[in-house]
Amino acid sequence: MDDSLCPKFESAFELLGKKWTGLIIKVLLTGPKRFKDISDVIPAMSDRMLSERCKELELSGVVIRHVYPETPVRIEYELTEKGKDLFKVMEEVGKWAEKWGSTCP
Amino acid sequence: MDDSLCPKFESAFELLGKKWTGLIIKVLLTGPKRFKDISDVIPAMSDRMLSERCKELELSGVVIRHVYPETPVRIEYELTEKGKDLFKVMEEVGKWAEKWGSTCP
DNA sequence: TAAATAACTTACCTTTAGTTAGTATTGTCA
DNA sequence: TGACAATACTAACTAAAGGTAAGTTATTTA
């Protein structure tokens, strides 16, 4: 049988298999958020990382960055359709996490 | 509303949010595999990484390491119930990857 | 006897992530 | 007015993770 991995699957995990990415997406599934809002929910993550991940996620088409030219300027990050489509993935991760609590067997 | 992240969810992503982990689990979902078999399916990953990840996955109760004292000794890695339970997650990642091909919006 | 295979380990170096501090812009407080 | 605070970053530096290549042990095959 063909056990070789699908390249699409591999590239999905280039995204999800990076530190913080999953958590950022999870947070954005609750609606568009400002930089500060995301960083408040994930305090262990540094601003530098959040900034870097947001750029990567924008590049890969998972989030859009909205600039509202108010005073002071407001910037929001929102999931695209592609991003919102990760809902099911996150839901299953949530169920698994709930069931197994993680760490101990 | 409470947007704070569940610690269980966070710790799930300490596992999945690491390079190679997702791919190794995906491979093991097709059945128990030897070290060499896994490394053949994921050629971009080094032996050092596979060795390190296998230990981590064993520690977190996702895989069991079977030693068959034949000559030469045969070692197989198999998913535990906890590991097999990630099937749904992987299935959803697969669907998403299939739909969005990854990278371009 | 030489070379090969499985399952790792070690040493070394590069890339990624973490920490701390700083910047530009605007707003608020005394 | 002047000091301080908030937002959304960036820069500089250190620490940790990952990559590369070679070595190890035991056994088997040519």
mmCIF file of C-alpha atoms (C1' of nucleotides) in Angstrom:
data_model
loop_
_atom_site.group_PDB
_atom_site.id
_atom_site.type_symbol
_atom_site.label_atom_id
_atom_site.label_comp_id
_atom_site.label_asym_id
_atom_site.label_seq_id
_atom_site.Cartn_x
_atom_site.Cartn_y
_atom_site.Cartn_z
ATOM 1 C CA MET A 1 0.000 0.000 0.000
ATOM 2 C CA ASP A 2 0.953 3.609 -0.390
ATOM 3 C CA ASP A 3 1.903 4.983 2.986
ATOM 4 C CA SER A 4 3.595 8.080 1.573
ATOM 5 C CA LEU A 5 2.381 11.363 2.967
ATOM 6 C CA CYS A 6 0.309 13.747 0.908
ATOM 7 C CA PRO A 7 2.272 16.986 0.270
ATOM 8 C CA LYS A 8 -0.838 18.984 1.146
ATOM 9 C CA PHE A 9 -0.987 17.295 4.506
ATOM 10 C CA GLU A 10 2.667 18.004 5.047
ATOM 11 C CA SER A 11 2.260 21.655 4.218
ATOM 12 C CA ALA A 12 -0.747 21.877 6.541
ATOM 13 C CA PHE A 13 1.564 20.813 9.321
ATOM 14 C CA GLU A 14 4.164 23.361 8.338
ATOM 15 C CA LEU A 15 1.546 25.769 9.611
ATOM 16 C CA LEU A 16 -0.022 23.900 12.511
ATOM 17 C CA GLY A 17 3.271 22.333 13.535
ATOM 18 C CA LYS A 18 4.674 25.682 14.566
ATOM 19 C CA LYS A 19 4.609 27.015 18.054
ATOM 20 C CA TRP A 20 1.685 29.394 18.817
ATOM 21 C CA THR A 21 -0.002 29.103 15.423
ATOM 22 C CA GLY A 22 -2.732 26.781 16.630
ATOM 23 C CA LEU A 23 -3.495 28.910 19.657
ATOM 24 C CA ILE A 24 -3.667 32.110 17.618
ATOM 25 C CA ILE A 25 -6.125 30.502 15.211
ATOM 26 C CA LYS A 26 -8.184 29.182 18.104
ATOM 27 C CA VAL A 27 -8.419 32.675 19.554
ATOM 28 C CA LEU A 28 -9.371 34.220 16.224
ATOM 29 C CA LEU A 29 -12.169 31.682 15.790
ATOM 30 C CA THR A 30 -14.047 33.684 18.421
ATOM 31 C CA GLY A 31 -14.028 36.701 16.101
ATOM 32 C CA PRO A 32 -11.695 39.435 14.809
ATOM 33 C CA LYS A 33 -9.184 40.580 17.381
ATOM 34 C CA ARG A 34 -6.636 43.317 17.890
ATOM 35 C CA PHE A 35 -2.981 42.567 18.458
ATOM 36 C CA LYS A 36 -3.313 43.388 22.126
ATOM 37 C CA ASP A 37 -6.381 41.199 22.551
ATOM 38 C CA ILE A 38 -4.602 38.156 21.178
ATOM 39 C CA SER A 39 -1.532 38.758 23.288
ATOM 40 C CA ASP A 40 -3.712 39.132 26.396
ATOM 41 C CA VAL A 41 -5.264 35.707 25.875
ATOM 42 C CA ILE A 42 -1.889 34.031 25.269
ATOM 43 C CA PRO A 43 0.335 35.756 27.831
ATOM 44 C CA ALA A 44 3.175 33.241 27.496
ATOM 45 C CA MET A 45 3.745 34.326 23.922
ATOM 46 C CA SER A 46 5.935 37.350 23.274
ATOM 47 C CA ASP A 47 4.903 40.274 21.083
ATOM 48 C CA ARG A 48 7.711 39.431 18.728
ATOM 49 C CA MET A 49 6.331 35.954 18.153
ATOM 50 C CA LEU A 50 2.776 37.224 17.723
ATOM 51 C CA SER A 51 3.954 39.762 15.201
ATOM 52 C CA GLU A 52 5.923 37.132 13.287
ATOM 53 C CA ARG A 53 3.074 34.593 13.324
ATOM 54 C CA CYS A 54 0.515 37.156 12.207
ATOM 55 C CA LYS A 55 2.646 37.930 9.165
ATOM 56 C CA GLU A 56 3.062 34.242 8.365
ATOM 57 C CA LEU A 57 -0.646 33.587 8.744
ATOM 58 C CA GLU A 58 -1.441 36.544 6.525
ATOM 59 C CA LEU A 59 0.989 35.271 3.913
ATOM 60 C CA SER A 60 -0.534 31.821 3.946
ATOM 61 C CA GLY A 61 -3.995 33.289 3.511
ATOM 62 C CA VAL A 62 -5.368 32.224 6.848
ATOM 63 C CA VAL A 63 -5.862 35.707 8.310
ATOM 64 C CA ILE A 64 -6.509 39.194 6.948
ATOM 65 C CA ARG A 65 -5.157 42.293 8.581
ATOM 66 C CA HIS A 66 -7.620 45.166 8.703
ATOM 67 C CA VAL A 67 -6.397 48.692 9.289
ATOM 68 C CA TYR A 68 -9.038 51.106 10.542
ATOM 69 C CA PRO A 69 -7.612 54.615 10.127
ATOM 70 C CA GLU A 70 -9.287 56.001 13.205
ATOM 71 C CA THR A 71 -7.405 58.013 15.763
ATOM 72 C CA PRO A 72 -5.655 56.151 17.196
ATOM 73 C CA VAL A 73 -5.386 53.660 14.360
ATOM 74 C CA ARG A 74 -7.022 50.314 15.077
ATOM 75 C CA ILE A 75 -5.707 47.105 13.570
ATOM 76 C CA GLU A 76 -7.661 43.893 13.579
ATOM 77 C CA TYR A 77 -6.791 40.383 12.579
ATOM 78 C CA GLU A 78 -9.557 38.258 11.149
ATOM 79 C CA LEU A 79 -9.692 34.719 9.841
ATOM 80 C CA THR A 80 -10.319 34.302 6.116
ATOM 81 C CA GLU A 81 -12.629 31.564 4.819
ATOM 82 C CA LYS A 82 -9.582 29.326 4.714
ATOM 83 C CA GLY A 83 -8.853 30.176 8.307
ATOM 84 C CA LYS A 84 -12.436 29.773 9.495
ATOM 85 C CA ASP A 85 -12.445 26.376 7.831
ATOM 86 C CA LEU A 86 -9.995 25.212 10.480
ATOM 87 C CA PHE A 87 -12.897 25.273 12.903
ATOM 88 C CA LYS A 88 -13.477 21.545 12.606
ATOM 89 C CA VAL A 89 -9.807 20.798 13.198
ATOM 90 C CA MET A 90 -9.777 22.917 16.321
ATOM 91 C CA GLU A 91 -13.013 21.375 17.496
ATOM 92 C CA GLU A 92 -11.526 17.885 17.262
ATOM 93 C CA VAL A 93 -8.356 19.005 19.009
ATOM 94 C CA GLY A 94 -10.557 20.463 21.725
ATOM 95 C CA LYS A 95 -12.479 17.213 22.140
ATOM 96 C CA TRP A 96 -9.283 15.206 22.274
ATOM 97 C CA ALA A 97 -7.721 17.584 24.776
ATOM 98 C CA GLU A 98 -10.842 17.429 26.922
ATOM 99 C CA LYS A 99 -10.853 13.648 26.884
ATOM 100 C CA TRP A 100 -7.164 13.046 27.483
ATOM 101 C CA GLY A 101 -6.165 16.079 29.489
ATOM 102 C CA SER A 102 -2.730 15.676 27.956
ATOM 103 C CA THR A 103 0.536 14.475 29.445
ATOM 104 C CA CYS A 104 -0.229 11.353 31.503
ATOM 105 C CA PRO A 105 -1.401 8.164 29.720
ATOM 106 C CA MET B 1 -17.375 36.434 27.663
ATOM 107 C CA ASP B 2 -14.523 34.170 28.555
ATOM 108 C CA ASP B 3 -12.075 34.048 25.689
ATOM 109 C CA SER B 4 -9.277 32.558 27.773
ATOM 110 C CA LEU B 5 -7.741 29.384 26.435
ATOM 111 C CA CYS B 6 -8.314 26.041 28.085
ATOM 112 C CA PRO B 7 -5.035 24.696 29.547
ATOM 113 C CA LYS B 8 -5.818 21.295 28.061
ATOM 114 C CA PHE B 9 -6.091 22.829 24.635
ATOM 115 C CA GLU B 10 -2.820 24.622 25.156
ATOM 116 C CA SER B 11 -1.056 21.464 26.189
ATOM 117 C CA ALA B 12 -2.501 19.622 23.191
ATOM 118 C CA PHE B 13 -0.728 22.169 21.036
ATOM 119 C CA GLU B 14 2.504 21.733 22.908
ATOM 120 C CA LEU B 15 2.429 18.336 21.254
ATOM 121 C CA LEU B 16 0.897 19.077 17.867
ATOM 122 C CA GLY B 17 2.599 22.440 17.584
ATOM 123 C CA LYS B 18 6.003 20.832 17.295
ATOM 124 C CA LYS B 19 7.720 20.101 14.067
ATOM 125 C CA TRP B 20 7.270 16.505 12.783
ATOM 126 C CA THR B 21 4.934 15.349 15.559
ATOM 127 C CA GLY B 22 1.805 15.566 13.441
ATOM 128 C CA LEU B 23 3.382 13.731 10.555
ATOM 129 C CA ILE B 24 4.700 10.935 12.764
ATOM 130 C CA ILE B 25 1.260 10.408 14.262
ATOM 131 C CA LYS B 26 -0.321 10.425 10.819
ATOM 132 C CA VAL B 27 2.080 7.705 9.700
ATOM 133 C CA LEU B 28 1.459 5.600 12.801
ATOM 134 C CA LEU B 29 -2.294 5.769 12.221
ATOM 135 C CA THR B 30 -1.711 3.296 9.390
ATOM 136 C CA GLY B 31 -0.425 0.773 11.947
ATOM 137 C CA PRO B 32 2.650 -0.015 14.053
ATOM 138 C CA LYS B 33 5.885 0.910 12.369
ATOM 139 C CA ARG B 34 9.601 0.438 12.812
ATOM 140 C CA PHE B 35 11.964 3.372 13.170
ATOM 141 C CA LYS B 36 13.219 2.894 9.654
ATOM 142 C CA ASP B 37 9.710 2.699 8.197
ATOM 143 C CA ILE B 38 8.757 6.047 9.696
ATOM 144 C CA SER B 39 11.943 7.712 8.551
ATOM 145 C CA ASP B 40 11.420 6.343 5.023
ATOM 146 C CA VAL B 41 7.994 7.959 4.789
ATOM 147 C CA ILE B 42 9.262 11.325 6.097
ATOM 148 C CA PRO B 43 12.645 11.603 4.400
ATOM 149 C CA ALA B 44 13.075 15.298 5.243
ATOM 150 C CA MET B 45 13.207 14.464 8.941
ATOM 151 C CA SER B 46 16.535 13.419 10.426
ATOM 152 C CA ASP B 47 17.043 10.316 12.573
ATOM 153 C CA ARG B 48 17.961 12.551 15.451
ATOM 154 C CA MET B 49 14.593 14.292 15.303
ATOM 155 C CA LEU B 50 12.671 11.035 14.905
ATOM 156 C CA SER B 51 14.450 9.592 17.896
ATOM 157 C CA GLU B 52 13.725 12.690 19.969
ATOM 158 C CA ARG B 53 10.059 12.834 18.936
ATOM 159 C CA CYS B 54 9.499 9.136 19.591
ATOM 160 C CA LYS B 55 10.733 9.596 23.135
ATOM 161 C CA GLU B 56 8.498 12.626 23.649
ATOM 162 C CA LEU B 57 5.474 10.834 22.237
ATOM 163 C CA GLU B 58 6.144 7.843 24.453
ATOM 164 C CA LEU B 59 6.441 10.109 27.476
ATOM 165 C CA SER B 60 3.165 11.826 26.700
ATOM 166 C CA GLY B 61 1.441 8.480 26.328
ATOM 167 C CA VAL B 62 0.650 8.762 22.658
ATOM 168 C CA VAL B 63 2.850 5.891 21.463
ATOM 169 C CA ILE B 64 4.186 2.655 22.956
ATOM 170 C CA ARG B 65 7.552 1.258 22.041
ATOM 171 C CA HIS B 66 7.564 -2.505 21.554
ATOM 172 C CA VAL B 67 10.844 -4.398 21.685
ATOM 173 C CA TYR B 68 10.755 -7.800 20.023
ATOM 174 C CA PRO B 69 13.889 -9.642 21.170
ATOM 175 C CA GLU B 70 14.421 -11.458 17.922
ATOM 176 C CA THR B 71 17.795 -11.535 16.243
ATOM 177 C CA PRO B 72 18.226 -8.886 15.111
ATOM 178 C CA VAL B 73 16.052 -7.090 17.622
ATOM 179 C CA ARG B 74 12.952 -5.480 16.164
ATOM 180 C CA ILE B 75 11.491 -2.317 17.607
ATOM 181 C CA GLU B 76 8.054 -1.058 16.730
ATOM 182 C CA TYR B 77 6.217 2.103 17.573
ATOM 183 C CA GLU B 78 2.487 1.875 17.998
ATOM 184 C CA LEU B 79 -0.165 4.407 18.887
ATOM 185 C CA THR B 80 -1.877 3.985 22.255
ATOM 186 C CA GLU B 81 -5.626 4.547 22.601
ATOM 187 C CA LYS B 82 -4.830 8.171 23.297
ATOM 188 C CA GLY B 83 -2.789 8.312 20.115
ATOM 189 C CA LYS B 84 -5.354 6.501 17.981
ATOM 190 C CA ASP B 85 -7.920 8.955 19.256
ATOM 191 C CA LEU B 86 -6.148 11.649 17.266
ATOM 192 C CA PHE B 87 -7.580 10.017 14.171
ATOM 193 C CA LYS B 88 -10.421 12.510 13.930
ATOM 194 C CA VAL B 89 -8.048 15.452 14.271
ATOM 195 C CA MET B 90 -5.868 14.121 11.490
ATOM 196 C CA GLU B 91 -8.887 13.407 9.351
ATOM 197 C CA GLU B 92 -10.018 17.022 9.653
ATOM 198 C CA VAL B 93 -6.531 18.308 8.932
ATOM 199 C CA GLY B 94 -6.525 16.066 5.865
ATOM 200 C CA LYS B 95 -9.852 17.425 4.650
ATOM 201 C CA TRP B 96 -8.721 20.990 5.173
ATOM 202 C CA ALA B 97 -5.421 20.360 3.427
ATOM 203 C CA GLU B 98 -7.232 18.727 0.516
ATOM 204 C CA LYS B 99 -9.599 21.663 0.179
ATOM 205 C CA TRP B 100 -7.128 24.482 0.541
ATOM 206 C CA GLY B 101 -3.966 22.969 -0.853
ATOM 207 C CA SER B 102 -2.133 25.322 1.540
ATOM 208 C CA THR B 103 -0.101 28.420 0.838
ATOM 209 C CA CYS B 104 -2.100 30.541 -1.627
ATOM 210 C CA PRO B 105 -5.415 32.081 -0.500
ATOM 211 C "C1'" DT C 1 36.821 -10.281 5.815
ATOM 212 C "C1'" DA C 2 34.264 -6.306 4.098
ATOM 213 C "C1'" DA C 3 30.215 -4.083 3.645
ATOM 214 C "C1'" DA C 4 25.374 -3.406 5.045
ATOM 215 C "C1'" DT C 5 21.314 -2.641 8.067
ATOM 216 C "C1'" DA C 6 18.631 -1.116 12.222
ATOM 217 C "C1'" DA C 7 18.220 1.957 15.807
ATOM 218 C "C1'" DC C 8 20.191 5.062 17.827
ATOM 219 C "C1'" DT C 9 23.833 8.733 19.980
ATOM 220 C "C1'" DT C 10 27.278 12.541 19.825
ATOM 221 C "C1'" DA C 11 29.279 16.660 18.377
ATOM 222 C "C1'" DC C 12 28.948 20.713 16.077
ATOM 223 C "C1'" DC C 13 26.651 24.550 13.805
ATOM 224 C "C1'" DT C 14 22.564 27.225 12.157
ATOM 225 C "C1'" DT C 15 17.908 28.718 12.647
ATOM 226 C "C1'" DT C 16 14.078 29.756 15.530
ATOM 227 C "C1'" DA C 17 12.258 31.394 19.684
ATOM 228 C "C1'" DG C 18 12.524 34.103 24.071
ATOM 229 C "C1'" DT C 19 13.769 38.466 26.576
ATOM 230 C "C1'" DT C 20 14.376 43.063 27.061
ATOM 231 C "C1'" DA C 21 14.318 47.485 25.577
ATOM 232 C "C1'" DG C 22 13.003 50.968 22.378
ATOM 233 C "C1'" DT C 23 10.104 53.592 18.757
ATOM 234 C "C1'" DA C 24 6.154 56.308 16.636
ATOM 235 C "C1'" DT C 25 1.688 57.984 17.239
ATOM 236 C "C1'" DT C 26 -1.984 59.495 19.830
ATOM 237 C "C1'" DG C 27 -4.588 60.149 24.244
ATOM 238 C "C1'" DT C 28 -5.205 61.308 29.031
ATOM 239 C "C1'" DC C 29 -4.206 63.483 33.482
ATOM 240 C "C1'" DA C 30 -2.605 67.050 36.613
ATOM 241 C "C1'" DT D 1 2.395 72.140 29.137
ATOM 242 C "C1'" DG D 2 4.595 68.061 30.394
ATOM 243 C "C1'" DA D 3 4.593 63.532 32.183
ATOM 244 C "C1'" DC D 4 2.778 59.210 31.555
ATOM 245 C "C1'" DA D 5 0.010 55.411 29.258
ATOM 246 C "C1'" DA D 6 -1.645 52.498 25.364
ATOM 247 C "C1'" DT D 7 -1.158 50.258 20.794
ATOM 248 C "C1'" DA D 8 1.418 47.939 17.390
ATOM 249 C "C1'" DC D 9 5.311 47.108 16.414
ATOM 250 C "C1'" DT D 10 10.960 46.719 15.611
ATOM 251 C "C1'" DA D 11 15.931 45.871 17.080
ATOM 252 C "C1'" DA D 12 19.392 43.645 19.506
ATOM 253 C "C1'" DC D 13 20.838 40.039 21.937
ATOM 254 C "C1'" DT D 14 20.695 35.268 24.329
ATOM 255 C "C1'" DA D 15 18.887 30.625 24.742
ATOM 256 C "C1'" DA D 16 16.725 26.693 22.877
ATOM 257 C "C1'" DA D 17 15.385 23.865 19.049
ATOM 258 C "C1'" DG D 18 16.511 21.821 14.915
ATOM 259 C "C1'" DG D 19 19.776 20.373 10.993
ATOM 260 C "C1'" DT D 20 24.008 17.843 9.385
ATOM 261 C "C1'" DA D 21 27.247 14.535 9.502
ATOM 262 C "C1'" DA D 22 29.626 11.096 11.492
ATOM 263 C "C1'" DG D 23 30.068 7.393 14.936
ATOM 264 C "C1'" DT D 24 28.236 3.241 17.707
ATOM 265 C "C1'" DT D 25 26.704 -1.575 18.646
ATOM 266 C "C1'" DA D 26 25.007 -5.698 17.223
ATOM 267 C "C1'" DT D 27 24.065 -8.745 13.702
ATOM 268 C "C1'" DT D 28 23.670 -10.315 8.909
ATOM 269 C "C1'" DT D 29 24.773 -10.931 4.175
ATOM 270 C "C1'" DA D 30 28.274 -11.133 0.072
#
